[in-house]
Coordinates of C-alpha atoms and ligand atoms in Angstrom, one line a residue:
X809 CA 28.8 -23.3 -15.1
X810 CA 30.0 -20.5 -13.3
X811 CA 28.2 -18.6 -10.4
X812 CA 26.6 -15.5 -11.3
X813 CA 29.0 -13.1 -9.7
X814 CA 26.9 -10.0 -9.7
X815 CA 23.6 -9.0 -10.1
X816 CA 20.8 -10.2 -11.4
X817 CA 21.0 -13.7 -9.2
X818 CA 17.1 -14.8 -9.2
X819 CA 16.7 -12.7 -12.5
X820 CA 19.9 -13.8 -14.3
X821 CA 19.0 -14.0 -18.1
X822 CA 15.7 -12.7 -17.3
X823 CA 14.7 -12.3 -21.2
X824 CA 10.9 -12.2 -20.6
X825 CA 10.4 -15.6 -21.5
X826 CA 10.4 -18.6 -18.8
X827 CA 13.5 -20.9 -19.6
X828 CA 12.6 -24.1 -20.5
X829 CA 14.4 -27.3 -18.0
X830 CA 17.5 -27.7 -20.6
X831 CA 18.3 -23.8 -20.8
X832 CA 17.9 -23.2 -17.3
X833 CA 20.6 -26.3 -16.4
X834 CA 22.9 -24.6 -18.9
X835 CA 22.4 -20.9 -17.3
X836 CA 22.6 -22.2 -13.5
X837 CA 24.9 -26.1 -14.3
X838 CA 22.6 -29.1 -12.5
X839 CA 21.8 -29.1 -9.2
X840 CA 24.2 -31.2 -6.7
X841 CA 24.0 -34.8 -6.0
X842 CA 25.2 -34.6 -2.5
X843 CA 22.3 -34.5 0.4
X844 CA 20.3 -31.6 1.1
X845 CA 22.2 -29.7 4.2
X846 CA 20.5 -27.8 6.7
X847 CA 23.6 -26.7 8.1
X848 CA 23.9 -24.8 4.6
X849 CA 20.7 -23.3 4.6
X850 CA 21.3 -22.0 7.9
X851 CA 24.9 -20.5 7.4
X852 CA 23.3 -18.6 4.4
X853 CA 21.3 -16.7 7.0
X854 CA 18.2 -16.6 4.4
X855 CA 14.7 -15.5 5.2
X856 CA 11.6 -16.1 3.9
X857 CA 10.8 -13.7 1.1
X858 CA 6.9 -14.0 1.3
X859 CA 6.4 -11.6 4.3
X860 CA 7.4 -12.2 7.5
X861 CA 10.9 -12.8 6.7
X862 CA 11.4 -15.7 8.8
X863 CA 14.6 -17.9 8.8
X864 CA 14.1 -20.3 5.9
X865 CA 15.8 -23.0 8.1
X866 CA 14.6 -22.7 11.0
X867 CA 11.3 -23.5 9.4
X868 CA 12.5 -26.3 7.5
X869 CA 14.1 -27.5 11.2
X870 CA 11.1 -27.9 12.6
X871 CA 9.2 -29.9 10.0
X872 CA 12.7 -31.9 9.1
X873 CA 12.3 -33.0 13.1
X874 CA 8.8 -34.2 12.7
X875 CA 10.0 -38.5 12.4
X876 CA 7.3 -40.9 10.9
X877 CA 5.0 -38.7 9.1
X878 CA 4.3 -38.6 5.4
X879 CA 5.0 -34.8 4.8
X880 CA 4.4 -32.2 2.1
X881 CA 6.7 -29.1 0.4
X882 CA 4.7 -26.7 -0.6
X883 CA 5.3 -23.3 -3.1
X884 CA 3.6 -19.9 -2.2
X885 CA 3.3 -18.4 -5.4
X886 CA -0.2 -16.9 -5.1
X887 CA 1.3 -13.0 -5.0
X888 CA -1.7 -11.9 -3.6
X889 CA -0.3 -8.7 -2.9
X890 CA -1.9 -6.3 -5.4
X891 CA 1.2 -4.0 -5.8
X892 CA 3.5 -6.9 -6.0
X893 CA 4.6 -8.7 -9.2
X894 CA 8.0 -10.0 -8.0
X895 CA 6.9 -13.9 -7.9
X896 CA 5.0 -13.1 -11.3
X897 CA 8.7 -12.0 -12.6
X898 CA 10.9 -14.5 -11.5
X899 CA 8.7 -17.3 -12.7
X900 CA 8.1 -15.7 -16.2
X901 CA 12.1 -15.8 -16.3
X902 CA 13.1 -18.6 -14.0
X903 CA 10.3 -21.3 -13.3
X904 CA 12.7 -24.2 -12.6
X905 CA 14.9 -21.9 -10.1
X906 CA 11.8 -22.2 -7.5
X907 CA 11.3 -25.7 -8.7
X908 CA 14.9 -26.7 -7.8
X909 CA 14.4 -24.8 -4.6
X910 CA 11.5 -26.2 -3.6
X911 CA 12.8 -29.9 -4.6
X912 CA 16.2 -29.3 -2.3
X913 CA 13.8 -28.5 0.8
X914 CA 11.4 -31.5 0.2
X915 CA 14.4 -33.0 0.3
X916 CA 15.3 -31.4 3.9
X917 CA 12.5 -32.1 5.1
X918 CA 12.1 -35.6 3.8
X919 CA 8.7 -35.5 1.9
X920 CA 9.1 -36.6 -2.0
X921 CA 5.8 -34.5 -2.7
X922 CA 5.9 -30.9 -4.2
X923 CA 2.2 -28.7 -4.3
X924 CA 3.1 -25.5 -6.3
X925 CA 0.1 -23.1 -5.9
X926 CA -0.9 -20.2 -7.9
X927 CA -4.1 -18.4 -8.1
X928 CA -6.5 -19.8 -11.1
X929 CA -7.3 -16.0 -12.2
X930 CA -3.7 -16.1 -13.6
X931 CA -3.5 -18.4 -16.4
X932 CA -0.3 -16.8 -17.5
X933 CA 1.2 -18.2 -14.4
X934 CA -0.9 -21.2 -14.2
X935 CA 0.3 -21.5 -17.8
X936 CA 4.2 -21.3 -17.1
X937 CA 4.0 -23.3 -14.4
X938 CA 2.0 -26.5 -15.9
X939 CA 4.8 -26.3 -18.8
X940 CA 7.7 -26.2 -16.1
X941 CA 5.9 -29.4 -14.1
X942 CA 5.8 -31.3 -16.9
X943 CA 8.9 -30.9 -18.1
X944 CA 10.0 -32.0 -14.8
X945 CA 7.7 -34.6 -14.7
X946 CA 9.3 -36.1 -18.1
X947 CA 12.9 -36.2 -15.7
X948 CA 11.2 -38.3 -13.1
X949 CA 14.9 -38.9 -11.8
X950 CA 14.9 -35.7 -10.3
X951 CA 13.2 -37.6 -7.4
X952 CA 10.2 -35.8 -6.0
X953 CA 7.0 -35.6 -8.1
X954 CA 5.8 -31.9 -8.6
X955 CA 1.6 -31.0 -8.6
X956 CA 0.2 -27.7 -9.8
X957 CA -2.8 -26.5 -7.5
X958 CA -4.6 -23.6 -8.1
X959 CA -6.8 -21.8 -5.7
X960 CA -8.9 -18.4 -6.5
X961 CA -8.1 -15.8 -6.3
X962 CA -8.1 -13.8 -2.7
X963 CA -6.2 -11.3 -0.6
X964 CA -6.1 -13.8 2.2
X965 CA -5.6 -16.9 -0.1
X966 CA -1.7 -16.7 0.1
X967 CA -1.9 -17.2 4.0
X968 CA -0.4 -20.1 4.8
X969 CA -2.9 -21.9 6.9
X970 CA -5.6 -20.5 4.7
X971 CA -3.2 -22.3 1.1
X972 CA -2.6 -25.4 3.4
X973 CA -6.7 -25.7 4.7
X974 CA -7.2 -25.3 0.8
X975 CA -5.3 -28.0 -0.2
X976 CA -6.8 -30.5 2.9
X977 CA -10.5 -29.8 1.5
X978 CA -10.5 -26.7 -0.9
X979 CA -11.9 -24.0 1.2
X980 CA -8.9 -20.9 1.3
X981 CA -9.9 -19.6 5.1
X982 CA -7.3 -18.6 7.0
X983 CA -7.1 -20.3 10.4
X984 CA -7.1 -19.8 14.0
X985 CA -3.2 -21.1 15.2
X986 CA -1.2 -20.3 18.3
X987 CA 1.8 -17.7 17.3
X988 CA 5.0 -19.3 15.6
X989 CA 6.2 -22.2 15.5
X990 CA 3.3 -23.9 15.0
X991 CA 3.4 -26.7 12.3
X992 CA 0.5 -26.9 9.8
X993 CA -0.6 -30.2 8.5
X994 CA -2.5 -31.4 5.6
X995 CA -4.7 -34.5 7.2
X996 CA -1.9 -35.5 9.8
X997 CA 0.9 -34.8 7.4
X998 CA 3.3 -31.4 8.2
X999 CA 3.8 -29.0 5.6
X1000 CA 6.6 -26.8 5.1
X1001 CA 5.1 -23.7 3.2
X1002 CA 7.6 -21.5 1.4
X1003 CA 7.4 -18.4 -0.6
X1004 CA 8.2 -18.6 -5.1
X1005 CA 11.1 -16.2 -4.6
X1006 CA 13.0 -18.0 -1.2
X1007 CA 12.5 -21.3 -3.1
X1008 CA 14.8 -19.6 -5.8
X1009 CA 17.0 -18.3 -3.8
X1010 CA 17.8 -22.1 -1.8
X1011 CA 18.0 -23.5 -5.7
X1012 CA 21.0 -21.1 -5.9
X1013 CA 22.1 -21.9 -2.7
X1014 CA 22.4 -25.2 -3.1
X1015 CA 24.6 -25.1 -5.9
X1016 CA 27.2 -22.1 -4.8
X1017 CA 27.2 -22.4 -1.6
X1018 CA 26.3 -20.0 1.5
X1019 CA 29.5 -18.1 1.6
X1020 CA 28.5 -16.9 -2.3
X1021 CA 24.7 -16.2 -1.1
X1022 CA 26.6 -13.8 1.7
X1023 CA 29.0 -11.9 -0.7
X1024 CA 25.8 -9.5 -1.3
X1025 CA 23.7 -7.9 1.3
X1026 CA 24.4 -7.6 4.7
X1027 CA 25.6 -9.8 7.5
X1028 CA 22.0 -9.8 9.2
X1029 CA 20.4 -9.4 5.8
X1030 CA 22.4 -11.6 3.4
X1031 CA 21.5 -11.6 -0.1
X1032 CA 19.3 -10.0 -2.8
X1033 CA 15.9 -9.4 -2.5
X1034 CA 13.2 -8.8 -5.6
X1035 CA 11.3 -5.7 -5.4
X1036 CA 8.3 -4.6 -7.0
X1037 CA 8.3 -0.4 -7.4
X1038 CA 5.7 1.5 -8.6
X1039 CA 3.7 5.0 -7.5
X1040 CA 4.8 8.1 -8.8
X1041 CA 7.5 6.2 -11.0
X1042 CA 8.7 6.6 -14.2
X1043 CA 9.0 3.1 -15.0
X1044 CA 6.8 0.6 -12.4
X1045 CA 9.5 -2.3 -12.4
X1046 CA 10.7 -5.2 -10.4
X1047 CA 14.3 -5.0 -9.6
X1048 CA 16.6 -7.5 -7.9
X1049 CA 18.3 -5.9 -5.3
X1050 CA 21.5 -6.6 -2.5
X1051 CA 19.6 -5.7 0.8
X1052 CA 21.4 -3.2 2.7
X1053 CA 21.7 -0.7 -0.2
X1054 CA 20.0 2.3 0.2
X1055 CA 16.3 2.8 -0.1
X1056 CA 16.9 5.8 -2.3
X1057 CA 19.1 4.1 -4.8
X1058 CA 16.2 1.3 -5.7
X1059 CA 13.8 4.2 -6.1
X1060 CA 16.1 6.5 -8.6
X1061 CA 16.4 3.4 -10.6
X1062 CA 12.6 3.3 -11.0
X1063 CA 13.0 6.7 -12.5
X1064 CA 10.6 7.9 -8.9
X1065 CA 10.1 11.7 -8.4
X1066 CA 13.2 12.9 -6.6
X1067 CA 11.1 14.8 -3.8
X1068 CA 8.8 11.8 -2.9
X1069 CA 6.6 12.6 0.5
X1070 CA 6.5 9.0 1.4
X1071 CA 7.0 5.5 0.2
X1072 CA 4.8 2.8 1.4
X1073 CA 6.8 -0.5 2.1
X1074 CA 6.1 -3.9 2.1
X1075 CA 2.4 -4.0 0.7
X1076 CA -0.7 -3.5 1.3
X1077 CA -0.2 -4.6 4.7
X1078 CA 3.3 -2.3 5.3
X1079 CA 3.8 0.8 7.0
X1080 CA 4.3 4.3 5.0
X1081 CA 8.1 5.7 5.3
X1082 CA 8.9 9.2 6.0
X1083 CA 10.8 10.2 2.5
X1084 CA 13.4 12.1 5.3
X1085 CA 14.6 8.1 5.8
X1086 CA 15.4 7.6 2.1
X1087 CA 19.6 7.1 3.4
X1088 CA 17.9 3.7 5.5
X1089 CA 19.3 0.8 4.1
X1090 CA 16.7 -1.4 2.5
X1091 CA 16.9 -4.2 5.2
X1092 CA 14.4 -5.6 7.9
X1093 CA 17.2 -4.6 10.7
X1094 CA 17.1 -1.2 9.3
X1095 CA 13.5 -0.5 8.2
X1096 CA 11.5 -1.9 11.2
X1097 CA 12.9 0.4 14.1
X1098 CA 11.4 3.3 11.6
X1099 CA 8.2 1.2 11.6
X1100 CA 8.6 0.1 8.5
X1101 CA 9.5 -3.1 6.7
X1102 CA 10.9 -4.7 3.5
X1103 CA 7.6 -7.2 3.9
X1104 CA 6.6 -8.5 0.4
X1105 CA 9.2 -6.6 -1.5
X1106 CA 7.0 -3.6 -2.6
X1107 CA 7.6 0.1 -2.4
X1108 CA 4.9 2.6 -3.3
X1109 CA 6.3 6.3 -3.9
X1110 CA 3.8 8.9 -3.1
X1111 CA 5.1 12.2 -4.3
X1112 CA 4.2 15.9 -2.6
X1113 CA 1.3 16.1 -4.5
X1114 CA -0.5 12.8 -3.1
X1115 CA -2.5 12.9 -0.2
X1116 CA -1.1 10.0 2.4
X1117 CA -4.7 10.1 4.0
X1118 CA -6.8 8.9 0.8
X1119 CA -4.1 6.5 -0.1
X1120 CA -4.4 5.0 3.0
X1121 CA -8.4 5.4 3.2
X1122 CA -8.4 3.9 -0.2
X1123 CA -6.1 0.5 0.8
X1124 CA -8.0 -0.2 3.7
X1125 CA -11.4 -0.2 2.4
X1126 CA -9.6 -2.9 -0.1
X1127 CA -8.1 -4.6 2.6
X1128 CA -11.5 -4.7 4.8
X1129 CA -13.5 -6.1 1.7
X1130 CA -10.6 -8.7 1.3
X1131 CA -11.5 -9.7 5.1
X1132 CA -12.5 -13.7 5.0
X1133 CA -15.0 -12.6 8.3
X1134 CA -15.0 -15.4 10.0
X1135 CA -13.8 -12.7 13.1
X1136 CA -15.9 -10.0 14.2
X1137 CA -12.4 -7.5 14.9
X1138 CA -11.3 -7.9 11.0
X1139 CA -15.2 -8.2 9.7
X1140 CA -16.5 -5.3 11.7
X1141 CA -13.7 -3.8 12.4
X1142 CA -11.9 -3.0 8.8
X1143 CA -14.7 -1.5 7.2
X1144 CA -15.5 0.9 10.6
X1145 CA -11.5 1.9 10.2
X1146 CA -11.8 2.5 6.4
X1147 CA -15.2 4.4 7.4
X1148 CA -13.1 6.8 9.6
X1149 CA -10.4 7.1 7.8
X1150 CA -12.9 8.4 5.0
X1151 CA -14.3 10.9 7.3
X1152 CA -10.2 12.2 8.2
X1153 CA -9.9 12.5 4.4
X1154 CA -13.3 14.4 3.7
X1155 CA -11.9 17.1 7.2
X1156 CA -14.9 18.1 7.7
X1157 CA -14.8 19.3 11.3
X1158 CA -15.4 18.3 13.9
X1159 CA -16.6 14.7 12.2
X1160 CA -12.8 14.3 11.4
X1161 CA -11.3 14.6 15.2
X1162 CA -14.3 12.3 16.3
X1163 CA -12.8 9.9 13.1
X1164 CA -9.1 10.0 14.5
X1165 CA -10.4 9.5 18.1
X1166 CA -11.9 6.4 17.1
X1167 CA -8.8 5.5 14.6
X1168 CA -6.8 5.6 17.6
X1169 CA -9.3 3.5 19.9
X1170 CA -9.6 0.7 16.9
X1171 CA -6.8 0.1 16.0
X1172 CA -6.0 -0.9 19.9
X1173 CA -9.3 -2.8 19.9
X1174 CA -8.5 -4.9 16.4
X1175 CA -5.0 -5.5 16.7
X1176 CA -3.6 -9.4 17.2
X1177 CA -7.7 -10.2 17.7
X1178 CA -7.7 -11.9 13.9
X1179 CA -7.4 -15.6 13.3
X1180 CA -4.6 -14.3 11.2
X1181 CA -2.4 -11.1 10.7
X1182 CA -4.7 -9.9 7.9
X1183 CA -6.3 -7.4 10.4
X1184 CA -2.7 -6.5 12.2
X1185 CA -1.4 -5.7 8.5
X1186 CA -4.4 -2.8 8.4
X1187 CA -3.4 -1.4 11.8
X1188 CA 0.1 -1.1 11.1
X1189 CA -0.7 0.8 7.8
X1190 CA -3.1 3.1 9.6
X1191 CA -0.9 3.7 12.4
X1192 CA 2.1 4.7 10.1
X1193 CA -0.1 6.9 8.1
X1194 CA -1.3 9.1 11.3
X1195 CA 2.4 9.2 12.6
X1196 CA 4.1 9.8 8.9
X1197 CA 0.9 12.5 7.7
X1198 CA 0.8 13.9 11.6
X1199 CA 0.9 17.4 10.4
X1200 CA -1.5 17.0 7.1
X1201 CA -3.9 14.8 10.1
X1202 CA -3.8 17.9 12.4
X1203 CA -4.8 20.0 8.9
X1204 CA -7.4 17.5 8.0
X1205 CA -9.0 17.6 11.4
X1206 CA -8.9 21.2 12.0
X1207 CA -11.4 21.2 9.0
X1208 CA -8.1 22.4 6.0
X1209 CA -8.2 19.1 4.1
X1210 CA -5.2 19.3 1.4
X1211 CA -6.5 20.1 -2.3
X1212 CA -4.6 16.6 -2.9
X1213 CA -7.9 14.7 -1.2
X1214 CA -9.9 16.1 -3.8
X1215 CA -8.2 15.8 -6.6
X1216 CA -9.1 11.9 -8.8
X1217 CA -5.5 11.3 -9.1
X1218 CA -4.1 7.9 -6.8
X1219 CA -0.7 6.6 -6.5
X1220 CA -1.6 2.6 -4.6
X1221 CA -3.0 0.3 -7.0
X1222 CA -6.1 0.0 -6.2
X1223 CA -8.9 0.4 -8.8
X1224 CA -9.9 4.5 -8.7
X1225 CA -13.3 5.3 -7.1
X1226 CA -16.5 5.1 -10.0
X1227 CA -17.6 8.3 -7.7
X1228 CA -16.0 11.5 -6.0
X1229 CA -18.4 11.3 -3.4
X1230 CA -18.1 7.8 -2.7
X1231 CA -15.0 8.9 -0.6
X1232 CA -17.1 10.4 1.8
X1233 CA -20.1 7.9 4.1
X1234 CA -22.5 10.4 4.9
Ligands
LIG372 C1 -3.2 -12.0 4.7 C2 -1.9 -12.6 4.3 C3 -1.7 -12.9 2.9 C4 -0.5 -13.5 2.5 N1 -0.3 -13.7 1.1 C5 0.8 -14.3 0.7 C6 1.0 -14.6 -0.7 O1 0.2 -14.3 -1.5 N2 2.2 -15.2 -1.1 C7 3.2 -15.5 -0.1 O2 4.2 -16.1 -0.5 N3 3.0 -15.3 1.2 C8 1.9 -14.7 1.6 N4 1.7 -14.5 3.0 C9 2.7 -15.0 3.9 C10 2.5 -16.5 4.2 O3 1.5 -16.7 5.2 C11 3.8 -17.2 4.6 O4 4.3 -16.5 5.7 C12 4.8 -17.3 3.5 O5 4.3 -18.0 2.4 C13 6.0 -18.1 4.1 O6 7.0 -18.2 3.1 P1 8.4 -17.6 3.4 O7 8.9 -18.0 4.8 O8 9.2 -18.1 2.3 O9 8.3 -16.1 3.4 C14 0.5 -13.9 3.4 C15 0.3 -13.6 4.8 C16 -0.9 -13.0 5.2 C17 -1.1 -12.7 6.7
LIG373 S1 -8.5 -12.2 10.8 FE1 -9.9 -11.6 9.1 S2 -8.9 -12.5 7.2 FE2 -8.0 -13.5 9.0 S3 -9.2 -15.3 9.4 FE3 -10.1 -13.7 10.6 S4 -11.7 -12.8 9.4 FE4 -10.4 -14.0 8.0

C-alpha cells in the first residue's frame, strides 16, 4: 500500500459507509510491527484535534513516564460540539483509523486497555463503533483489548476529567484540576485522553512516517485538519483540510456567501472572526493573535444580513443551560451574561449600555473561576462578539438595534426560539 499522497488523508475513500477491518487494511496496508516511537510522534509536530490543540506527544510523555501503574487509553469521540460533525464523519468512513491510533498510543504509553467513548444519544455512532470493536476483538493479536463506553449526552461530557470521572463511577462532572499538565487517573491508574480525529491522524503516522505527516500544512501546524462548515453555506460539509491554507479557500468550497460579515471559529466556545481576515491562514499560529482559533474544527459564516449580537445571545444562553453548576461563576454567571446580552440585542436604551457595562464587568468576574474552561469558552465568545460587532454594539446601545435582531432567521445551530419575545427578559 501506498501512502495517500494528497488529500483526503483521515477521509481517504470516504464513501459514506464505515470500512469494515479487512477493507480498511487494504486502503491504509497493516499497521507496523516495530515499537511504538515517541520520538515519531514528536517529529510529526501533531496536536490534539479535540480543542486545545495540545502536542499529542507531549501528552503521551507524561503518562508514558508514570512507571508501575496499570494505565488506561482512552478515545474522545463524544463531539459534543453542536456545530461540529467532524468526529461523526471520520468514523462513518474510517472507524479502524482512530482505532489503530488509539492502539499505537496505548502502546506508548504502555496500557493494553482501550475505552472508546461516545455519547449513548447517537446510536448511529454507538452502532459503528460496537461493529468496529468487535471486529477487532475477533483479531485479538492486535494486542490491546478495545471497550465501547457510552455516556449521555452533554455539552460538558466531552471534558476530559468530566469523560474520565465518568468512567471511575459514571457521573460526567467536570472536575476541579490545577492548569496543565496534570495527569487524570481512573482509581489510581493515569489516563491518556485523546480526541477521535488525532487518534487517526497517529494511525497514519505510524505507518508513513512524520516526514509524510509534514509534507502538508505548515511547519508549526503540520498536517490536515477536519473541518466542520456550516452558516450561510451552500452546502454545510466537513472537509479535510492542509492547515495553513487560507480561511477563505475552505469557506468558497462550502459554496459560503462571498460577502460573509463574520465567521465564528472553533465552536461554540470560539471567538467570531472579522470577514476582513478571510487571507489568515487557517492555523492556531495564525488565528489566535486575531483572537480567534481553529478550536474544534468548526467555522460558522454569518453573512451581512445576520445579526452577530443574537447569534451570540443565542449560543450563550445554550452554553449557560449546558453549565454542570457545580460553580457559582459558570451557574450564575452564564445565564446573567446570556441575560445581558439579550438586553444588547433588544437596544432598548438605555437598558442596553447598562447590559454592555455589565458584559464588560462579567466577563472579568467569570473568567478562569470554572472547575473547567466551559465558562472561559463563553467569555471569549462574548468578548469577540463586542470587539468584532463594535460598531453594530455602539448602534444597539444607542437604542438603533439592526432590523437583522428582529428578523426569525439564525445562522449557529442552535434550535430557533418557540417565541419572538422570548429574546427579550423583561
Ligand atoms: C466544555 C468542554 C467540552 C469538551 N468536549 C469535547 C468533546 O466533545 N470531544 C473532544 O474530543 N474534546 C472535548 N473537549 C476537549 C477535551 O477536554 C480534551 O482536551 C481533548 O479530548 C483532548 O484530546 P486532544 O489532545 O486529542 O485534542 C472539551 C473541552 C471542554 C472544556
Ligand atoms: S465551570 Fe461550569 S461546566 Fe465546568 S465544572 Fe464548573 S459548573 Fe461545571
Amino acid at each position: 500500500m501506498i501512502a495517500p499522497e494528497s488529500l483526503p488523508r483521515v477521509l481517504h475513500r470516504a464513501s459514506g459507509r464505515p470500512l469494515t477491518l479487512a477493507q480498511h487494511d487494504e486502503a491504509f496496508g497493516p499497521m507496523p510491527r516495530t515499537a511504538p516511537s515517541l520520538d515519531l510522534l514528536e517529529a510529526s509536530g501533531l496536536t490534539g484535534r479535540g480543542g486545545a490543540a495540545f502536542p499529542t506527544a507531549r501528552k503521551a510523555r507524561l503518562i508514558a513516564d508514570q512507571r508501575g501503574h496499570t494505565k488506561f487509553m482512552v478515545v474522545n469521540a463524544m463531539e459534543g460540539e453542536p456545530a461540529a460533525h467532524k468526529d461523526r464523519t471520520l468514523i462513518s468512513t474510517n472507524p479502524h483509523l482512530v482505532l489503530d491510533g488509539a492502539q499505537y498510543l496505548a502502546g506508548l504509553i504502555g496500557a493494553r486497555q482501550v475505552a472508546v467513548c461516545v455519547s449513548r444519544d447517537d446510536p448511529i455512532m454507538v452502532n459503528h463503533l460496537q461493529r468496529a470493536v468487535h471486529e477487532r476483538d475477533r483479531h485479538a493479536a492486535r494486542g490491546v483489548s478495545f471497550e465501547l463506553h457510552t455516556p449521555p449526552w452533554r455539552y460538558v461530557a466531552g471534558e476530559e476529567s468530566a469523560l474520565v470521572h465518568w468512567l471511575d463511577d459514571n457521573e460526567s462532572l467536570p472536575q476541579y484540576r490545577p492548569r496543565r499538565p496534570h495527569i487524570l487517573r481512573i482509581g489510581h491508574a493515569p489516563v491518556l485522553v485523546d480526541n477521535a480525529e488525532t487518534c487517526a491522524h497517529v494511525g497514519l503516522i505510524a505507518r508513513y512516517g512524520s516526514d509524510w505527516f509534514r509534507r502538508l500544512g505548515t511547519s508549526t501546524s503540520p498536517g490536515t485538519a477536519l473541518v466542520s462548515v456550516s452558516g450561510a453555506v451552500a452546502r454545510p460539509t466537513v472537509l479535510e483540510v492542509a492547515l495553513g491554507v487560507p480561511v477563505r479557500a475552505i469557506i468558497e468550497r462550502a459554496g459560503a456567501d462571498p460577502n460573509p460579515q463574520a465567521l465564528l471559529m472553533g465552536g461554540y466556545g470560539g471567538a467570531w472572526l472579522d470577514a476582513r481576515h478571510l487571507d489568515v491562514p487557517y492555523s492556531e499560529d495564525a488565528l489566535i493573535p486575531l483572537g480567534s482559533s481553529v478550536g474544534a474544527g468548526v467555522i460558522i459564516v454569518l453573512p451581512r444580513s445576520g445579526c452577530g449580537i443574537v447569534e451570540t445571545f443565542r449560543i450563550a444562553r445554550w452554553m449557560a443551560n449546558e453549565s454542570a453548576r457545580q460553580c457559582g461563576p459558570c451557574a450564575f454567571g452564564l445565564p446573567a451574561v446570556a441575560e445581558d446580552l439579550a438586553r444588547l440585542a433588544a437596544g432598548d436604551a438605555p437598558g442596553a449600555g447598562a447590559a454592555y457595562d455589565r458584559l464588560v464587568d462579567r466577563c472579568g468576574a467569570i473568567e478562569g473561576r470554572g472547575a473547567c474552561r466551559h465558562p472561559d469558552g463563553v467569555v471569549r465568545l462574548v468578548r469577540s462578539a463586542l470587539r468584532v460587532f463594535a460598531d453594530h454594539v455602539e448602534d444597539h446601545v444607542r437604542g438603533r438595534a439592526c432590523a437583522a435582531s428582529r428578523s426569525n432567521h439564525h445562522y449557529s445551530a442552535v434550535p430557533t426560539l418557540e417565541r419572538e419575545e422570548e429574546l427579550i427578559w423583561e
